[in-house]
Tab-separated table of C-alpha atoms and ligand atoms in Angstrom:
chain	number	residue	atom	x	y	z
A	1	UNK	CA	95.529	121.562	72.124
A	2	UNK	CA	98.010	124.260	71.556
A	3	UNK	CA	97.576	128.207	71.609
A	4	UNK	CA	97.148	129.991	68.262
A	5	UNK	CA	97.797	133.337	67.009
A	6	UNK	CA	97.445	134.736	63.572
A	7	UNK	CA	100.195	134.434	60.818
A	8	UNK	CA	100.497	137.941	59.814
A	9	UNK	CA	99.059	141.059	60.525
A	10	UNK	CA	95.830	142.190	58.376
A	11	UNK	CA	93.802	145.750	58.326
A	12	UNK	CA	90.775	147.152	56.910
A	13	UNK	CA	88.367	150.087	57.262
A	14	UNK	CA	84.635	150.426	57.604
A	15	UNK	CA	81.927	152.874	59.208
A	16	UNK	CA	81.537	153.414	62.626
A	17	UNK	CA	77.862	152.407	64.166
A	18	UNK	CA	77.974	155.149	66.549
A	19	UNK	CA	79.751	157.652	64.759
A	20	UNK	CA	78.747	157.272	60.832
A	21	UNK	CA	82.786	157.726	60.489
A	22	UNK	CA	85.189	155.578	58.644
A	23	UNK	CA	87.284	153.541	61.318
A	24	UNK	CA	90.478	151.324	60.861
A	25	UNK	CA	90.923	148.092	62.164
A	26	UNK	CA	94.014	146.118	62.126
A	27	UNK	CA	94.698	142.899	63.620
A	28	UNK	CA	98.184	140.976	64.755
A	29	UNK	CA	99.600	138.011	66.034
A	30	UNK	CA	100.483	137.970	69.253
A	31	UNK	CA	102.749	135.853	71.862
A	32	UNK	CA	101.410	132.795	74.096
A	33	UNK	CA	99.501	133.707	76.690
A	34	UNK	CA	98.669	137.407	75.372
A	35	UNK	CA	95.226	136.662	75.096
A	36	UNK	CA	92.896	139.056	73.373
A	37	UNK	CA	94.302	142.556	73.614
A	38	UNK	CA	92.824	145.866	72.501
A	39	UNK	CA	95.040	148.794	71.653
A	40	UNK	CA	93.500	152.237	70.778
A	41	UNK	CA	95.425	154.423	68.346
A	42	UNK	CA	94.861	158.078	68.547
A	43	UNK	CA	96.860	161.590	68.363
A	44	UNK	CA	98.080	160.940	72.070
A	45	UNK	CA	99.998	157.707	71.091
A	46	UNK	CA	98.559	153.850	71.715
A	47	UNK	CA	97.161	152.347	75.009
A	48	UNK	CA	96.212	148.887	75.671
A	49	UNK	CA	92.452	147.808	76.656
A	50	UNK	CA	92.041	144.189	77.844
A	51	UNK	CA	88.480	142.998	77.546
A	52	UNK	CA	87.328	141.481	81.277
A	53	UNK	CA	83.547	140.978	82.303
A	54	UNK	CA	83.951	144.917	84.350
A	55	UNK	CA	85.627	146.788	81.957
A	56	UNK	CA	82.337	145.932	79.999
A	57	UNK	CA	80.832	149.956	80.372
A	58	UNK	CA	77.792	150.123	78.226
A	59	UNK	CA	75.669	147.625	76.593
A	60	UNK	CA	73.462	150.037	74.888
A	61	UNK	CA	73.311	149.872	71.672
A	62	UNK	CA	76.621	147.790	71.272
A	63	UNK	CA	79.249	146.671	73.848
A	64	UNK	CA	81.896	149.717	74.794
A	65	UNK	CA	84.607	148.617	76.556
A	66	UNK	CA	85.672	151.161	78.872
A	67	UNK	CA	88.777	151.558	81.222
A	68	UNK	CA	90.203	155.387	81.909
A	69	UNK	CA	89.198	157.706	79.265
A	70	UNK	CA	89.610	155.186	76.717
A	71	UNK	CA	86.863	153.372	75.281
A	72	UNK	CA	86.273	151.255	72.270
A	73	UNK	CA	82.788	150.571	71.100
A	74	UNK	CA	81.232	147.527	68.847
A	75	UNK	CA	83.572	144.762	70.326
A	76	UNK	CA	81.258	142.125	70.170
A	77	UNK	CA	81.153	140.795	66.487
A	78	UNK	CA	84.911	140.465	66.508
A	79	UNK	CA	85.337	139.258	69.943
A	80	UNK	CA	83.041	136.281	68.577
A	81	UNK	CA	85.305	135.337	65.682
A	82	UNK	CA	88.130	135.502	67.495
A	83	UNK	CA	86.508	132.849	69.971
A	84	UNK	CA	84.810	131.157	67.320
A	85	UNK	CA	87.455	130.478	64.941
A	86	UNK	CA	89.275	129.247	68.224
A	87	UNK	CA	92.266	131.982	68.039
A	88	UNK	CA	93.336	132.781	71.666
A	89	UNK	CA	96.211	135.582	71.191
A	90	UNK	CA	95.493	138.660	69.144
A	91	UNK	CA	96.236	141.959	68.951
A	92	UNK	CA	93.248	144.176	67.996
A	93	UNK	CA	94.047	147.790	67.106
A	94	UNK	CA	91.403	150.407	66.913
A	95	UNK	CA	91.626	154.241	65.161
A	96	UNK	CA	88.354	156.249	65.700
A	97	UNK	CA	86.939	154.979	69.299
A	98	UNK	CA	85.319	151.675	67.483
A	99	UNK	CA	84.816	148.714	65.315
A	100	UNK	CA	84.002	148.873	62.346
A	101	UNK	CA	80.146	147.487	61.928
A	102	UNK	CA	80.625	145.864	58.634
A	103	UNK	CA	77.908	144.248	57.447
A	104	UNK	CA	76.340	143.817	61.308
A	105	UNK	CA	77.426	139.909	61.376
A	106	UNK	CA	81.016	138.464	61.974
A	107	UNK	CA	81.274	136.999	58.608
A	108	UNK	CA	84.289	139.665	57.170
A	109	UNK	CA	85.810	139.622	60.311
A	110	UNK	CA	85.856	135.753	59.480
A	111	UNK	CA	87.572	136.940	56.433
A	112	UNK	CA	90.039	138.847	57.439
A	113	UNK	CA	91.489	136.325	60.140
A	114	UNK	CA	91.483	133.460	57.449
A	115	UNK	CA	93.416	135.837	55.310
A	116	UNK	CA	95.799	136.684	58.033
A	117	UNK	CA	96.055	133.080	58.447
A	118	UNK	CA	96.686	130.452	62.010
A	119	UNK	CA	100.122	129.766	63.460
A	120	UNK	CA	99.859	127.251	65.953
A	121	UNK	CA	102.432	128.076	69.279
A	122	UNK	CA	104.208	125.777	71.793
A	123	UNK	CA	102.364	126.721	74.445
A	124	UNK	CA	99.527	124.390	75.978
A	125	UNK	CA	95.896	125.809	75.377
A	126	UNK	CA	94.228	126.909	78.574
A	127	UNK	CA	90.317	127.322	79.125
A	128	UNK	CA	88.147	127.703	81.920
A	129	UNK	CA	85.952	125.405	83.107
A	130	UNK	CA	82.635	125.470	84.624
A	131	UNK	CA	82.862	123.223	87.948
A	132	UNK	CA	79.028	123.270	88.852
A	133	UNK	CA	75.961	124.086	87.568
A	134	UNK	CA	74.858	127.171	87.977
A	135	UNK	CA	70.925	129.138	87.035
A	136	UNK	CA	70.906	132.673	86.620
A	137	UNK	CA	67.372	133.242	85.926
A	138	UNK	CA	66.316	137.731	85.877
A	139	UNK	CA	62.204	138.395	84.619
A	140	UNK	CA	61.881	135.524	82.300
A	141	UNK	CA	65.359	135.616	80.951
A	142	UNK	CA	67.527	133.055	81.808
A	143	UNK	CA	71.447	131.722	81.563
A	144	UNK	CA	71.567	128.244	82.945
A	145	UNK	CA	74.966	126.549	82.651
A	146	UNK	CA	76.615	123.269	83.258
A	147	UNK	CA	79.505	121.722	83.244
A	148	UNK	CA	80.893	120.396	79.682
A	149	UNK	CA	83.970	119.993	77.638
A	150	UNK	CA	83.915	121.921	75.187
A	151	UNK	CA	80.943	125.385	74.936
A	152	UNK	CA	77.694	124.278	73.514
A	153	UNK	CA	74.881	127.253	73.599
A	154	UNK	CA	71.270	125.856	73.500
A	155	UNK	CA	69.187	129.593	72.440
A	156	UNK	CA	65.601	130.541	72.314
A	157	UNK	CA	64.296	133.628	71.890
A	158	UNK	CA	60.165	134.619	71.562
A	159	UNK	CA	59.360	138.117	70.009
A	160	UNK	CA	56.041	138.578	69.324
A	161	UNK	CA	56.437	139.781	65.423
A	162	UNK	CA	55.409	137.762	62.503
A	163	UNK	CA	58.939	137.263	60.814
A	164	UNK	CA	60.491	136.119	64.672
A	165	UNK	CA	58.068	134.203	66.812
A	166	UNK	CA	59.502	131.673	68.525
A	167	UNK	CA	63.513	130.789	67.508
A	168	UNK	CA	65.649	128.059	68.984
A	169	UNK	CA	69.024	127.295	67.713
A	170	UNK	CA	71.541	124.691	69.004
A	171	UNK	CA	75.683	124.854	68.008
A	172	UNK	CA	78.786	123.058	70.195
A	173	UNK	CA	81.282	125.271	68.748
A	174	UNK	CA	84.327	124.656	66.693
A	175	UNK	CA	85.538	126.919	64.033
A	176	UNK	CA	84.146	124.949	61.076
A	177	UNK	CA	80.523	125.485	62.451
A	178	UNK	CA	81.081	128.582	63.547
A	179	UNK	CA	81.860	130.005	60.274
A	180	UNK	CA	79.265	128.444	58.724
A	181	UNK	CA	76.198	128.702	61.007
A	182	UNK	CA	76.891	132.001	62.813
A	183	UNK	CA	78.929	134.321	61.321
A	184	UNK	CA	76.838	135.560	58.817
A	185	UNK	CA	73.971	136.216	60.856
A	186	UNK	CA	73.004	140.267	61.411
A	187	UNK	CA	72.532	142.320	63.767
A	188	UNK	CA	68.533	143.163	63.456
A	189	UNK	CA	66.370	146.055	65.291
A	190	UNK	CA	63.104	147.450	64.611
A	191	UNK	CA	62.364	150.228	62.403
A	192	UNK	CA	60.693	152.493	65.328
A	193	UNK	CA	63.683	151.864	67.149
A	194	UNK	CA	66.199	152.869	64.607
A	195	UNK	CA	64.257	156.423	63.890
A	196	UNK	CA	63.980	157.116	67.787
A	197	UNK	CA	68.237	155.742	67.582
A	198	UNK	CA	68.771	158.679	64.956
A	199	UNK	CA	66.150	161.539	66.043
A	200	UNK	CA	68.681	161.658	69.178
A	201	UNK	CA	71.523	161.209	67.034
A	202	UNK	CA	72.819	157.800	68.114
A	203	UNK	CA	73.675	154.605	65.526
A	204	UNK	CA	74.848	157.122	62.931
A	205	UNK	CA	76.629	154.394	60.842
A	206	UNK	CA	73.125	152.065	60.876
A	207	UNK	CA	71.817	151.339	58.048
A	208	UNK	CA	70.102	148.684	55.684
A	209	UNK	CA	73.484	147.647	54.931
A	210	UNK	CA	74.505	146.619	58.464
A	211	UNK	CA	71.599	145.153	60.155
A	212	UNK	CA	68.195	143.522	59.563
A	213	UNK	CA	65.646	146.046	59.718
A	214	UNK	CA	61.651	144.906	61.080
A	215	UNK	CA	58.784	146.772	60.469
A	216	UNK	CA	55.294	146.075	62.087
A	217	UNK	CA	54.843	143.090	59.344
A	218	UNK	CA	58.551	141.782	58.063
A	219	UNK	CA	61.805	142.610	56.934
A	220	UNK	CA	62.525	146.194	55.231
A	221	UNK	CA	65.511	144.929	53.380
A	222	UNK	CA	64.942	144.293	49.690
A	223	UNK	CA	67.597	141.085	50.063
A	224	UNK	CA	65.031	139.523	52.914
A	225	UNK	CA	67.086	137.076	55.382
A	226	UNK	CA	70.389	135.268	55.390
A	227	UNK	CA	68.733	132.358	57.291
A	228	UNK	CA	65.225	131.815	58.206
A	229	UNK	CA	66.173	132.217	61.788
A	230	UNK	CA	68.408	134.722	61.363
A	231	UNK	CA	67.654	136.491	64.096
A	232	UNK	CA	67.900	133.627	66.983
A	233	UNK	CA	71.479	132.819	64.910
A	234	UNK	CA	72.636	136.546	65.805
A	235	UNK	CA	71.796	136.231	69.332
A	236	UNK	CA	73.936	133.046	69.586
A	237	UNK	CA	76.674	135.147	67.788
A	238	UNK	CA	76.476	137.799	70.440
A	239	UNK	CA	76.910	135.378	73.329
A	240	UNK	CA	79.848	133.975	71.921
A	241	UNK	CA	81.133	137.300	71.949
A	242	UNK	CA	80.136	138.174	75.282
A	243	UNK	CA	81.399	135.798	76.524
A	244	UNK	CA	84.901	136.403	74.918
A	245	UNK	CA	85.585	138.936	77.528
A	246	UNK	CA	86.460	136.346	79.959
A	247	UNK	CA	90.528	136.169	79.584
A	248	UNK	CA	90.454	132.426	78.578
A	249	UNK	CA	88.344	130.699	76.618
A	250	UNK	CA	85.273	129.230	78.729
A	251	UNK	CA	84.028	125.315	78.846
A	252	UNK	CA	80.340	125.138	79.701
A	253	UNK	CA	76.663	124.051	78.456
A	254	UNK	CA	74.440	127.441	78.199
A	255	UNK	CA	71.051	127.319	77.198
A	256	UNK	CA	69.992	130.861	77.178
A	257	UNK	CA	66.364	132.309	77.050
A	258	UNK	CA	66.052	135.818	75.885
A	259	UNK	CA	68.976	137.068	77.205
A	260	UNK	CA	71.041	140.276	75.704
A	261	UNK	CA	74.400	141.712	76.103
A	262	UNK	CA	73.444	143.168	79.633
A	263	UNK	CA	72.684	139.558	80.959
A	264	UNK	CA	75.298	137.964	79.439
A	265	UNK	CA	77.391	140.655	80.996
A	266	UNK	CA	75.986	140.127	84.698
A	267	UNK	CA	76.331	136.728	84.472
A	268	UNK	CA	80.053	136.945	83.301
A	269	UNK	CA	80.414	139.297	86.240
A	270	UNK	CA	78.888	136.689	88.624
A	271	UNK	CA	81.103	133.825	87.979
A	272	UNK	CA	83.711	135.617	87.446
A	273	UNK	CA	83.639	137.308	91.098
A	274	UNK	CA	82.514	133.989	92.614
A	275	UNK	CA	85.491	131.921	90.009
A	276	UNK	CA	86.191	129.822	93.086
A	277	UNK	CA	82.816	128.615	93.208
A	278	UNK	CA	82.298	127.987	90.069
A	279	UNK	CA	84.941	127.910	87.246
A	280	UNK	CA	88.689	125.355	87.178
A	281	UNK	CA	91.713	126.042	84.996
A	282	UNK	CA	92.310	123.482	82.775
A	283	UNK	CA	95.346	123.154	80.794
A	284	UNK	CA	94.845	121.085	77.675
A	285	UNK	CA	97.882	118.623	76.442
A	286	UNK	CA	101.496	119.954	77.735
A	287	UNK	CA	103.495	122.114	75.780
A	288	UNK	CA	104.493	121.078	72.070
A	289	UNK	CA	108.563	120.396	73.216
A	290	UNK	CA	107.474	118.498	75.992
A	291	UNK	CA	105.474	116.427	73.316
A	292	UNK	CA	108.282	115.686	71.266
A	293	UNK	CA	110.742	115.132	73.926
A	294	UNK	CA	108.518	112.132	75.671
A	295	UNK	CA	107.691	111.211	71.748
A	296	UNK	CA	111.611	110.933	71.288
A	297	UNK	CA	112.673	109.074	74.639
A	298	UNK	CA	113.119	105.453	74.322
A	299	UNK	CA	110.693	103.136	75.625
A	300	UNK	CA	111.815	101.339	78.742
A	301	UNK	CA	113.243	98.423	78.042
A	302	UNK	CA	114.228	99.253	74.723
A	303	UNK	CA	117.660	98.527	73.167
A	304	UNK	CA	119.445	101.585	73.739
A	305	UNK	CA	119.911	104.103	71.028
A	306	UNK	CA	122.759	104.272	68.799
A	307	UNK	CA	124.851	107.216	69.763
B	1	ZN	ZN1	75.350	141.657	67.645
């Protein structure tokens, strides 16, 4: 019911996807109503970068967030665990122009903020609700939303490879299931792909030990899958990130068909230009003084308190 932020600050380093470089990462808690806030770190000082559905610039690859000249790549495995462990102010810092890719899931970024620990705040939790249904339907991919309390994401996706076929996957969030049903899920692409991604020399830092590589009959890594439906599992990992870049957190029933982070990002765009339409503030329990102030006051009636 309340806003959280992390208990202390926490950092670590990894390999860039784009780049092949090692990248630092360091994440800290942050006052009500911050939100999730970017900050890149460079030689020219530290400027802030607040994800929102257009500052979303590329979706190739990985989602860049873009505003200026600044730009931070990868955001989309973090944004997710942020979201998904249900922490709503954070301070992200980024040296090197991106994420670290880890081990292409959300699992150490999982990690990190249950290192870093929760601290609950006094201010009331606010999310965004969906108000009406809504179908966003573009060549056999679909978003269709309704209204819900709480964000449930019913996925399919259909490739036509023998380790993939058809996938569905079904998860109403909370941090508990989100830890253990999505975060360890990878990032996948196809071996053809990933040579044409290097002969032109993008996805640098890509390797077998950040994503689940397909070949024309199954998976080229010697460990095989996390889950047997890894792949749909990512997907719903991605949306939950995607989704993150909305300031608050959103309430809504998505069942999703085939839809990538260039969907999820038009959609995002939609509702969010038509928010009238379509999406309510709602402001969940009061803030935690309030609480204990009505908790304290005597019940009418009551034999007055002794002074
Ligand atoms: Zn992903």
């Amino acid at each position: 019911m309340h806003q959280k932020t992390i208990r202390k600050p926490i950092s670590c380093a990894g390999i860039g996807l784009h780049s092949g470089k090692k990248v630092h990462l360091s994440l800290r808690p942050a006052p009500e109503d911050t939100g999730i806030l970017f900050c890149v770190r460079d030689e020219n000082g530290s400027r802030f970068l607040k994800p929102a559905p257009d500052s979303v610039h590329s979706t190739r690859l990985a989602t860049t967030l873009a505003r200026g000249r600044d730009a931070i790549a990868t955001v989309e495995h973090i944004l997710a665990a942020i979201r998904g462990m249900g922490i709503d102010n954070v301070l992200i810092e980024v040296q090197g122009g991106e994420l670290p890719i880890m081990d292409g899931s959300a699992a150490p970024f999982v990690y990190l903020l249950r290192l870093a620990g929760t601290q609950v705040q006094n201010r009331a939790r606010r999310v965004m609700a969906l108000k009406k249904p809504i179908e966003f339907v573009r060549e056999g991919k679909w978003i269709k939303a309704e209204p819900f309390k709480g964000f449930a994401v019913d996925y399919s996706i259909e490739f036509n490879h023998p380790m993939i076929g058809r996938q569905e996957f079904f998860i109403e969030l909370t941090p508990d299931l989100f830890a253990r049903r999505l975060a360890k899920a990878r990032t996948f692409g196809f071996l053809q792909e990933v040579e044409m991604l290097r002969a032109n020399g993008l996805a640098l830092g890509g390797s077998l030990e950040n994503a689940v590589v397909l070949d024309e009959f199954g998976v080229v890594n010697e460990d095989g899958l996390r889950f047997k439906d890894e792949f749909v599992r990512h997907k719903v990992l991605d949306f939950v990130g995607d989704m993150a870049m909305y300031e608050a957190p959103l309430w809504g029933r998505f069942e999703v068909h085939a839809s990538g982070h260039a969907l999820n990002n038009e959609f995002l765009r939609y509702i969010t230009a038509n928010a009238d339409e379509y999406l309510e503030e709602v402001v969940l329990g009061e803030p935690r003084a309030a609480a204990r102030e009505k908790a304290c006051r005597p019940m009418p009636g009551a034999a007055p308190a002794l002074a």
